[in-house]
Amino acid sequence: MKRADGNRQVCDTKRIVRGGRVIDPSQDLDRVLDVAIEDGKVAELGENLDAAGAEVTDAAGLVVTPGLIDIHVHLREPGFEYKETVASGVRSAAAGGFTAVACMANTLPVHDHRAVTELIMTEADRHPFARVYPIGAITRGLGGEDLAEIGDMVAAGAVAISDDGLPVSSAAMMRRALLYAQHYDVPVIQHAEDLDLTADGVMHEGEWSTRLGLPGIPALAEDVMVARDLLLSADTGGRYHVAHLSTGRSLAMVREAKRRGLSVTCEVSPHHLLLTDREVADSTFSTATKMKPPLRSSADVEALVEGLTDGTVDVIASDHAPHHPDEKDVQFSVAPFGILGLETTVSLCLDRLVRPGILDLAALVRLLSTGPARVLGLPGGSLEPGRPADLTLIDLEREVTVRSEDFHSRSCNTPFDGWQLTGAAVGTLLGGQPVTL
Amino acid sequence: MTNKTGPQRFRLQRALLDARQMSRMIRRMAGELVERHDELDRMLLVGIRTRGVPLAKRLRDEIAAMEDVTLPLGVLDITLYRDDLSTIGPHPVVRETRLPEPIDGRVVVLCDDVLFTGRTIRAALDELNDYGRPRAVRLAVLIDRGHRELPIQADVVGAQVQTARSEQVEVGFEGIDEADGARVLKPVEGEAR
Amino acid sequence: MSDTAPLRETPDAADTAWTRKHLLGIADLSPSEIELILDTAESFREVGERPIKKVPTLRGKTVMNLFFEPSTRTRSSFELAEKRLSADSLNFSGSGSALSKGETLIDTARNLEAMAPDLVVIRHQHPGVPHLLAERIDAGIINAGDGAHEHPTQALLDAFTIRQHKGGLEGLEVAIVGDIEHSRVVRSNIHLLTKMGARVTVAGLRTMMPVEVEKMGVRAAYDLGEATRGADVVMMLRVQLERQAGGSLFPSVREYFRLFGLSPERLKRAKEDAIVMHPGPMNRGTEISSLVADGTRSVILEQVANGVAVRMAVLYLLMAARGAAV
């Protein structure tokens, strides 16, 4: 199987997606159009296309976008199947409107060698609900000391490298990774955190950590690492991507780096755009508000939102991090970091960013599809003829209530349970085929 | 005892005493105490909070007028000795108990405004017990309204009054209340709990 | 006298209602609730002066003392309060109990609940643990210290002691000095004192000052003299020397005392009638000199005595509210 086809078979029937409002930022398109699909690829966009011999998907009243891509998820397989599996993860993705996900390497064994890449790809092939793009580890065992076999993993289907969950702490190692990754033209994704500054921190260091007496994770822990990495990226010319960027100061540094023409991209997560550190107090120490990076201050949230609109932020990625209820049903201090995202991201963004007019719909599609595809060099993210026919259908008026017990994920750790939202992804097509869960 | 738990409303059923009758009654009670108990030099008056306290004071004043002796006065808060902590509702205010001198060997006269189930007196006896061993304990109440739940009787009673169990006997003392007086209240129909 | 006009003007009970089932922190309390606890404690102090220092109020009630962190003072104080109220008390401590054997807190809580305690007094090294228990089990919960978050009964007994000496709290200048960042005592005291109208200055090393502490309504000072100038109350916090093990916050006790140790000389900057407090246990020569600790201005031992009365008041109020809810 060729990598460019992702991990699933294409289908050879014809299909017309009829009468939807097609939004494709890659072509600067926002019009009511039909999408013709042939051999699993986009064949043509146009009005009143001939449907002879084609199956028809009625998209009247819906928004049609290039398939949405979440480039930061944890599928937990192999090793932590009680939290999530490839099978449950891709169903969760499809339910949330995503046609592709990129999964992080902190599995057990760690995805630091080809066998794990192949295992993930095989599992993904068996469960064709969304494409899976594995991200390999930078260092063996995420140990931060020896480079993993990056080339081998890329040959098997890995699209990027990251030690996510842990930062690459050593500047020398990060420099080496930025240099070496250029041989395979994959980005180096950094979980930017200075662990010495984090120490035993469990929430953002600020007024609320002070009030609650919880050890703080200073914004500085992220900023120091981003600053260092930007110097390394400039010096090496390597492609550098900041995962789940969460502070105003880091954002400003990325903005400046981009202005100077560095090969730098970044993503932010919906929870960092919608919640602040105060949520920990308001929820009375709910472990569903505990993640890394932590929920930040309102000033940080404002800066991130500005970064969405001025183009500094390339991607919205959920950092979907499933944890078993037993692991989260403990006191705040000992709970694992992380929350789910796949099944809430789209509705949260539509309701809290697009509806209030903070972000226009095309910009959101760029952040959820075109941007992610560009950062990882994926074939999706566009409805240009010849591209894979991965589509997401969105109903802007659909009213949904977040119900974690109905999630397709194996876990239910979300701070958004019970939220009532307007707007939702109502279906996806993968290689031209409607995905049914 | 008054019902402190809730919004039950009461209205006047009948008046029992006006201020003049009440003064006369307290004077007579003081007389009885002096007459029937010849241990005046050992006597200690102890009012049970809240309205046993003004009663004790008035008895002391009357006795002082009769006998030219001022008895020591104590105050007992029985809240901590009640057997109904779980039912007394959201106003469980505890106040101090203050006994002016050791009670060992004394004759303690417990004073309260109304004698009803006897539980308050039971609690007061328990509490006194923790303070020492009096030679005797007597009980003086302004109104005995019946409905005893414990084998407790008063030694000196202002008035025996027939009441229904659901009714309330309310005693007022000038100084802390509008005026001296006593009356029977009955629950307002339809709001009975 | 009309049909409904009351013969009695004043109700038997105070206007303030106590309806809380739990005491999780001072942050939740209203000034009138704080006053009610302090007033009630006043009466319980008198119980401690009786020939028999025990009342039958909580007879037949079970109180569990669940201490996941070592504590002598607070635990003994609660135990004594429980005994004086005739409650049956049970002690669990962190070492040796199930928690150190890998059981989760929730499971421990469920097991305890099966024993049907009426109240649980809990001390835990992690903030929010009392709140979690309150959500999960039926018993009333008293927070006896959760990490660096709150220690409500300590703040209440401090306030009680201050009230005894100063008559009230409103308008007082209170300086709290020491390791502000890691202290639950300071957080509860800040809530309580500011709610009651006192002005609070917190002072300590810059390496021990939590960020944005001013947002809690206090002034931060980094100099002992500046903090204590004109103070009515100087509250010294324990410097947790055990924290010095991993990554020290100051170079040496010598140097710490030079900057923030309370000596008689330095106490002169406070008002003439200022009182000196310490939640204990003290490190003599680290944060406070013996001359001050044992001096005439020190009310440290009174704090300990008052702790019992305050805890009796809290136990009593919570149990009464629990009864009322049934």
Coordinates of N, CA and C in Angstrom, one line a residue, chain A residues 145-331:
Chain A
E145 N 17.7 10.3 24.9 CA 19.1 10.1 24.8 C 19.6 9.6 23.5
D146 N 18.9 8.7 22.8 CA 19.3 8.2 21.5 C 18.2 8.4 20.5
L147 N 18.6 8.8 19.3 CA 17.6 8.9 18.3 C 17.0 7.6 17.9
A148 N 15.7 7.6 17.7 CA 14.9 6.4 17.3 C 15.2 6.2 15.8
E149 N 14.8 5.0 15.2 CA 15.0 4.8 13.8 C 14.0 5.5 13.0
I150 N 14.2 6.7 12.8 CA 13.2 7.6 12.2 C 12.9 7.3 10.8
G151 N 14.0 7.0 10.0 CA 13.8 6.7 8.6 C 13.0 5.4 8.4
D152 N 13.3 4.4 9.2 CA 12.5 3.2 9.2 C 11.0 3.4 9.4
M153 N 10.7 4.2 10.4 CA 9.3 4.5 10.8 C 8.7 5.2 9.7
V154 N 9.4 6.2 9.1 CA 8.8 7.0 8.0 C 8.5 6.1 6.8
A155 N 9.4 5.2 6.6 CA 9.2 4.3 5.4 C 7.9 3.4 5.7
A156 N 7.7 3.1 6.9 CA 6.5 2.3 7.2 C 5.2 3.1 7.4
G157 N 5.3 4.4 7.3 CA 4.1 5.2 7.3 C 4.1 6.4 8.3
A158 N 5.1 6.5 9.1 CA 5.1 7.6 10.1 C 5.2 9.0 9.3
V159 N 4.6 10.0 9.9 CA 4.5 11.3 9.1 C 5.3 12.4 9.9
A160 N 5.7 12.1 11.1 CA 6.3 13.2 11.9 C 7.0 12.5 13.1
I161 N 7.8 13.2 13.8 CA 8.4 12.6 15.0 C 8.1 13.5 16.2
S162 N 7.9 12.9 17.3 CA 7.6 13.7 18.6 C 7.8 12.7 19.8
D163 N 8.3 13.3 20.9 CA 8.3 12.6 22.1 C 7.1 13.0 23.0
D164 N 6.1 13.5 22.4 CA 5.0 14.1 23.1 C 4.6 13.3 24.3
G165 N 4.2 14.1 25.3 CA 4.0 13.6 26.7 C 5.2 14.0 27.5
L166 N 6.3 13.9 26.8 CA 7.6 14.4 27.4 C 8.2 15.4 26.4
P167 N 8.9 16.3 26.9 CA 9.7 17.2 26.0 C 11.0 16.6 25.7
V168 N 11.7 17.0 24.6 CA 13.1 16.7 24.4 C 13.8 17.7 25.2
S169 N 14.3 17.3 26.4 CA 14.9 18.3 27.3 C 16.3 18.8 26.9
S170 N 17.0 17.9 26.4 CA 18.4 18.2 26.0 C 18.5 19.0 24.7
A171 N 19.1 20.2 24.8 CA 19.2 21.0 23.6 C 20.0 20.3 22.6
A172 N 21.0 19.6 23.0 CA 21.9 18.9 22.0 C 21.0 17.9 21.2
M173 N 20.2 17.1 22.0 CA 19.3 16.1 21.3 C 18.3 16.8 20.4
M174 N 17.8 17.9 20.8 CA 16.8 18.6 20.0 C 17.5 19.1 18.7
R175 N 18.7 19.6 18.8 CA 19.4 20.1 17.7 C 19.7 18.9 16.7
R176 N 20.0 17.8 17.3 CA 20.3 16.6 16.4 C 19.0 16.2 15.7
A177 N 17.9 16.1 16.4 CA 16.7 15.7 15.8 C 16.3 16.6 14.7
L178 N 16.4 18.0 14.9 CA 16.0 18.9 13.9 C 16.9 18.8 12.6
L179 N 18.1 18.4 12.8 CA 19.0 18.1 11.7 C 18.7 16.8 11.0
Y180 N 18.6 15.8 11.8 CA 18.4 14.4 11.2 C 17.0 14.3 10.5
A181 N 16.0 14.9 11.0 CA 14.6 14.8 10.5 C 14.6 15.4 9.1
Q182 N 15.5 16.2 8.7 CA 15.5 16.9 7.4 C 15.8 15.8 6.3
H183 N 16.5 14.7 6.7 CA 16.7 13.7 5.7 C 15.4 13.1 5.2
Y184 N 14.4 13.1 6.0 CA 13.1 12.5 5.7 C 12.0 13.5 5.5
D185 N 12.4 14.8 5.6 CA 11.4 15.8 5.4 C 10.2 15.7 6.3
V186 N 10.4 15.3 7.6 CA 9.3 15.3 8.5 C 9.5 16.4 9.6
P187 N 8.4 16.9 10.1 CA 8.5 17.9 11.1 C 8.8 17.3 12.5
V188 N 9.5 18.0 13.3 CA 9.8 17.6 14.7 C 8.8 18.3 15.6
I189 N 7.9 17.6 16.2 CA 6.9 18.1 17.0 C 7.3 18.1 18.5
Q190 N 7.3 19.3 19.1 CA 7.8 19.4 20.5 C 6.7 19.6 21.4
H191 N 6.7 18.8 22.5 CA 5.9 19.1 23.7 C 6.7 20.0 24.5
A192 N 6.5 21.3 24.4 CA 7.4 22.3 24.9 C 7.2 22.6 26.4
E193 N 8.1 22.0 27.2 CA 7.9 22.2 28.6 C 9.3 21.9 29.3
D194 N 9.7 22.9 30.1 CA 10.9 22.7 30.9 C 10.5 22.0 32.2
L195 N 10.9 20.8 32.3 CA 10.4 20.0 33.4 C 10.9 20.5 34.8
D196 N 12.1 21.1 34.8 CA 12.6 21.6 36.0 C 11.7 22.8 36.5
L197 N 11.2 23.6 35.6 CA 10.3 24.7 36.0 C 8.9 24.1 36.3
T198 N 8.5 23.1 35.7 CA 7.2 22.5 36.1 C 7.3 21.9 37.5
A199 N 8.4 21.2 37.7 CA 8.6 20.5 39.0 C 7.4 19.6 39.3
D200 N 6.8 19.8 40.5 CA 5.6 19.0 40.8 C 4.3 19.7 40.5
G201 N 4.3 20.7 39.6 CA 3.1 21.4 39.2 C 2.0 20.6 38.6
V202 N 0.8 21.0 38.9 CA -0.4 20.3 38.4 C -1.4 21.2 37.7
M203 N -1.2 22.5 37.9 CA -2.1 23.4 37.2 C -1.3 24.7 36.9
H204 N -1.9 25.5 36.1 CA -1.3 26.8 35.7 C -0.9 27.6 37.0
E205 N 0.3 28.1 37.0 CA 0.8 28.9 38.1 C 0.2 30.3 38.0
G206 N -0.7 30.7 38.9 CA -1.3 32.0 38.8 C -2.2 32.2 40.0
E207 N -3.1 33.1 39.9 CA -4.0 33.4 41.0 C -4.7 32.2 41.6
W208 N -5.1 31.3 40.7 CA -5.9 30.2 41.1 C -5.1 29.1 41.7
S209 N -3.9 28.9 41.3 CA -3.0 27.9 41.9 C -2.7 28.4 43.3
T210 N -2.5 29.7 43.4 CA -2.2 30.3 44.7 C -3.4 30.1 45.7
R211 N -4.6 30.4 45.2 CA -5.8 30.2 46.0 C -6.0 28.8 46.4
L212 N -5.8 27.9 45.5 CA -6.1 26.4 45.7 C -4.9 25.7 46.4
G213 N -3.8 26.4 46.5 CA -2.7 25.7 47.1 C -2.1 24.6 46.3
L214 N -2.4 24.6 45.0 CA -1.8 23.5 44.2 C -0.5 24.0 43.6
P215 N 0.5 23.1 43.5 CA 1.7 23.5 42.8 C 1.5 23.9 41.4
G216 N 2.1 25.0 41.0 CA 1.8 25.6 39.7 C 2.8 25.2 38.6
I217 N 2.3 25.2 37.4 CA 3.2 25.0 36.2 C 3.3 26.4 35.6
P218 N 4.4 27.1 35.7 CA 4.5 28.4 35.2 C 4.4 28.5 33.7
A219 N 3.9 29.5 33.1 CA 3.9 29.7 31.7 C 5.3 29.7 31.2
L220 N 6.2 30.1 32.0 CA 7.6 30.1 31.7 C 8.1 28.8 31.3
A221 N 7.6 27.7 31.9 CA 8.1 26.4 31.6 C 7.9 26.1 30.1
E222 N 6.8 26.6 29.5 CA 6.6 26.4 28.0 C 7.5 27.4 27.3
D223 N 7.5 28.7 27.8 CA 8.2 29.8 27.0 C 9.7 29.5 26.9
V224 N 10.3 29.1 28.0 CA 11.7 28.8 27.9 C 12.0 27.8 26.9
M225 N 11.2 26.8 26.8 CA 11.5 25.7 25.8 C 11.2 26.1 24.4
V226 N 10.1 26.9 24.2 CA 9.9 27.4 22.8 C 11.0 28.3 22.4
A227 N 11.4 29.2 23.3 CA 12.5 30.1 22.9 C 13.7 29.4 22.5
R228 N 14.1 28.4 23.3 CA 15.3 27.6 23.0 C 15.1 26.9 21.6
D229 N 14.0 26.3 21.4 CA 13.8 25.5 20.2 C 13.7 26.4 19.0
L230 N 13.2 27.6 19.1 CA 13.2 28.5 18.0 C 14.6 28.9 17.5
L231 N 15.5 29.0 18.5 CA 16.9 29.3 18.2 C 17.5 28.1 17.5
L232 N 17.2 26.9 18.0 CA 17.7 25.6 17.4 C 17.1 25.5 16.0
S233 N 15.9 25.8 15.8 CA 15.2 25.6 14.5 C 15.9 26.6 13.5
A234 N 16.1 27.8 14.0 CA 16.7 28.8 13.1 C 18.1 28.4 12.7
D235 N 18.8 27.8 13.6 CA 20.2 27.4 13.3 C 20.3 26.2 12.4
T236 N 19.3 25.3 12.6 CA 19.4 24.0 11.9 C 18.6 24.0 10.6
G237 N 17.6 24.9 10.5 CA 16.8 24.9 9.4 C 15.7 23.8 9.4
G238 N 15.6 23.1 10.5 CA 14.7 22.0 10.6 C 13.3 22.5 10.8
R239 N 12.3 21.6 10.3 CA 10.9 21.9 10.5 C 10.5 21.7 11.9
Y240 N 10.0 22.7 12.6 CA 9.7 22.7 14.0 C 8.2 23.0 14.2
H241 N 7.5 22.1 14.9 CA 6.1 22.3 15.2 C 5.9 22.3 16.7
V242 N 5.2 23.4 17.2 CA 4.9 23.4 18.7 C 3.6 22.7 18.9
A243 N 3.6 21.7 19.7 CA 2.3 21.0 20.0 C 1.6 21.8 21.1
H244 N 0.3 21.7 21.1 CA -0.6 22.3 22.1 C 0.1 23.6 22.8
L245 N 0.3 24.6 21.9 CA 0.9 25.9 22.5 C -0.2 26.5 23.3
S246 N 0.2 27.0 24.5 CA -0.8 27.5 25.4 C -0.6 28.8 26.1
T247 N 0.5 29.5 25.8 CA 0.8 30.8 26.4 C 0.9 31.9 25.4
G248 N 0.5 33.1 25.9 CA 0.6 34.3 25.0 C 2.0 34.6 24.6
R249 N 3.0 34.3 25.5 CA 4.4 34.7 25.2 C 4.9 33.7 24.2
S250 N 4.6 32.4 24.3 CA 5.1 31.5 23.3 C 4.5 31.8 21.9
L251 N 3.2 32.2 21.9 CA 2.6 32.5 20.7 C 3.3 33.7 20.0
A252 N 3.6 34.7 20.8 CA 4.3 35.9 20.3 C 5.6 35.5 19.7
M253 N 6.3 34.6 20.3 CA 7.6 34.1 19.8 C 7.5 33.4 18.5
V254 N 6.4 32.6 18.4 CA 6.2 31.9 17.1 C 5.8 32.9 16.0
R255 N 5.0 33.9 16.4 CA 4.6 34.9 15.4 C 5.9 35.6 14.8
E256 N 6.8 35.9 15.7 CA 8.0 36.6 15.3 C 8.9 35.7 14.5
A257 N 8.9 34.4 14.9 CA 9.7 33.5 14.1 C 9.2 33.3 12.7
K258 N 7.9 33.3 12.6 CA 7.3 33.1 11.2 C 7.6 34.4 10.4
R259 N 7.5 35.5 11.1 CA 7.8 36.8 10.4 C 9.2 36.7 9.8
R260 N 10.1 36.1 10.6 CA 11.5 36.0 10.1 C 11.7 34.9 9.1
G261 N 10.6 34.2 8.8 CA 10.7 33.2 7.8 C 11.1 31.8 8.2
L262 N 11.1 31.5 9.5 CA 11.5 30.2 10.0 C 10.5 29.1 9.6
S263 N 10.9 27.9 9.5 CA 10.0 26.8 9.2 C 9.4 26.3 10.5
V264 N 8.5 27.2 11.0 CA 7.9 26.9 12.3 C 6.3 26.9 12.2
T265 N 5.7 26.0 12.8 CA 4.3 25.9 12.8 C 3.8 25.6 14.3
C266 N 2.5 25.8 14.5 CA 2.1 25.5 15.9 C 0.6 25.2 15.9
E267 N 0.2 24.5 16.9 CA -1.2 24.1 17.1 C -1.7 24.6 18.5
V268 N -3.0 24.8 18.6 CA -3.6 25.0 19.9 C -4.8 24.1 20.1
S269 N -5.1 23.8 21.3 CA -6.2 22.9 21.6 C -7.4 23.6 22.0
P270 N -8.6 23.1 21.7 CA -9.8 23.8 22.0 C -10.0 24.2 23.5
H271 N -9.5 23.3 24.4 CA -9.7 23.7 25.8 C -8.9 24.9 26.2
H272 N -7.7 25.1 25.5 CA -6.9 26.2 25.8 C -7.5 27.5 25.3
L273 N -8.5 27.3 24.3 CA -9.2 28.5 23.8 C -10.4 28.9 24.5
L274 N -11.0 27.9 25.3 CA -12.3 28.1 25.8 C -12.3 28.1 27.3
L275 N -11.3 27.6 28.0 CA -11.4 27.5 29.4 C -10.1 28.2 30.0
T276 N -10.2 28.7 31.3 CA -9.1 29.2 31.9 C -8.8 28.4 33.2
D277 N -7.7 28.8 33.8 CA -7.3 28.1 35.1 C -8.3 28.2 36.2
R278 N -9.2 29.2 36.1 CA -10.2 29.3 37.1 C -11.2 28.1 37.1
E279 N -11.2 27.4 36.0 CA -12.1 26.3 35.9 C -11.8 25.2 37.0
V280 N -10.5 25.1 37.3 CA -10.1 24.1 38.3 C -10.9 24.4 39.7
A281 N -10.9 25.7 40.0 CA -11.6 26.1 41.2 C -13.2 26.0 41.0
D282 N -13.7 26.5 39.9 CA -15.1 26.4 39.7 C -15.7 25.0 39.7
S283 N -14.8 24.1 39.2 CA -15.3 22.7 39.1 C -14.9 21.9 40.4
T284 N -14.5 22.7 41.4 CA -14.0 22.1 42.7 C -13.1 20.9 42.5
F285 N -11.9 21.2 41.9 CA -10.8 20.3 41.7 C -11.2 19.1 40.8
S286 N -12.1 19.3 39.8 CA -12.4 18.2 38.9 C -11.1 17.8 38.1
T287 N -10.9 16.5 38.1 CA -9.7 16.0 37.4 C -9.9 16.2 35.9
A288 N -11.1 16.5 35.4 CA -11.3 16.7 34.0 C -10.8 18.1 33.6
T289 N -10.3 18.8 34.5 CA -9.7 20.1 34.2 C -8.1 20.0 34.3
K290 N -7.6 18.8 34.4 CA -6.2 18.6 34.6 C -5.6 18.1 33.3
M291 N -4.8 18.9 32.7 CA -4.1 18.4 31.5 C -2.8 19.2 31.3
K292 N -1.9 18.7 30.4 CA -0.7 19.5 30.1 C -0.7 19.8 28.6
P293 N -0.3 21.1 28.3 CA -0.2 22.2 29.3 C -1.5 22.4 30.0
P294 N -1.4 23.1 31.2 CA -2.6 23.3 32.0 C -3.5 24.4 31.4
L295 N -4.7 24.5 31.8 CA -5.6 25.6 31.4 C -4.9 26.9 31.9
R296 N -4.8 27.8 31.0 CA -4.0 29.0 31.4 C -4.9 30.2 31.8
S297 N -4.2 31.4 31.9 CA -4.9 32.6 32.4 C -5.8 33.1 31.2
S298 N -6.7 34.0 31.6 CA -7.6 34.6 30.6 C -6.8 35.4 29.6
A299 N -5.7 36.0 30.0 CA -4.8 36.8 29.1 C -4.2 35.9 28.1
D300 N -3.8 34.7 28.5 CA -3.3 33.7 27.5 C -4.4 33.3 26.5
V301 N -5.6 33.1 27.1 CA -6.7 32.7 26.2 C -6.9 33.7 25.1
E302 N -6.9 35.0 25.6 CA -7.2 36.1 24.6 C -6.1 36.1 23.5
A303 N -4.8 35.9 23.9 CA -3.7 35.9 23.0 C -3.8 34.8 22.0
L304 N -4.2 33.6 22.5 CA -4.4 32.4 21.6 C -5.5 32.7 20.5
V305 N -6.6 33.2 21.0 CA -7.7 33.5 20.1 C -7.2 34.5 19.0
E306 N -6.4 35.5 19.4 CA -5.9 36.4 18.5 C -5.0 35.7 17.5
G307 N -4.2 34.8 18.0 CA -3.4 34.0 17.1 C -4.1 33.2 16.1
L308 N -5.3 32.8 16.4 CA -6.2 32.0 15.4 C -6.5 32.9 14.3
T309 N -6.8 34.2 14.6 CA -7.4 35.0 13.5 C -6.2 35.7 12.7
D310 N -5.1 35.9 13.3 CA -4.0 36.5 12.5 C -3.1 35.5 11.8
G311 N -3.4 34.2 11.9 CA -2.7 33.3 11.1 C -1.5 32.7 11.8
T312 N -1.2 33.1 13.0 CA 0.0 32.6 13.7 C -0.3 31.1 14.0
V313 N -1.5 30.8 14.4 CA -1.8 29.4 14.7 C -2.2 28.7 13.4
D314 N -1.5 27.6 13.1 CA -1.7 26.8 11.9 C -2.9 25.8 12.1
V315 N -3.0 25.3 13.3 CA -3.8 24.1 13.5 C -4.6 24.2 14.8
I316 N -5.8 23.7 14.8 CA -6.5 23.4 16.0 C -6.4 21.8 16.2
A317 N -5.8 21.4 17.2 CA -5.6 19.9 17.4 C -6.1 19.6 18.9
S318 N -6.7 18.5 19.0 CA -7.4 18.3 20.3 C -6.6 17.8 21.5
D319 N -5.4 17.2 21.1 CA -4.6 16.5 22.2 C -5.6 15.5 22.9
H320 N -6.3 14.8 22.1 CA -7.2 13.7 22.6 C -6.4 12.7 23.4
A321 N -6.6 12.8 24.7 CA -5.8 12.0 25.7 C -6.7 11.1 26.6
P322 N -7.1 9.9 26.1 CA -8.0 9.1 26.9 C -7.4 8.6 28.2
H323 N -8.1 8.6 29.2 CA -7.7 7.9 30.5 C -8.9 7.2 31.1
H324 N -8.6 6.1 31.6 CA -9.7 5.2 32.2 C -10.3 6.0 33.3
P325 N -11.7 5.8 33.5 CA -12.3 6.5 34.6 C -11.7 6.2 36.0
D326 N -11.2 5.0 36.2 CA -10.5 4.7 37.4 C -9.3 5.5 37.7
E327 N -8.6 5.9 36.6 CA -7.4 6.7 36.7 C -7.7 8.1 37.1
K328 N -8.9 8.6 36.5 CA -9.3 10.0 36.8 C -10.1 10.2 38.0
D329 N -10.6 9.1 38.6 CA -11.5 9.2 39.8 C -10.6 9.1 41.0
V330 N -9.8 10.1 41.1 CA -8.8 10.2 42.3 C -8.7 11.7 42.6
Q331 N -8.0 12.0 43.6 CA -7.8 13.4 43.9 C -7.0 14.1 42.8

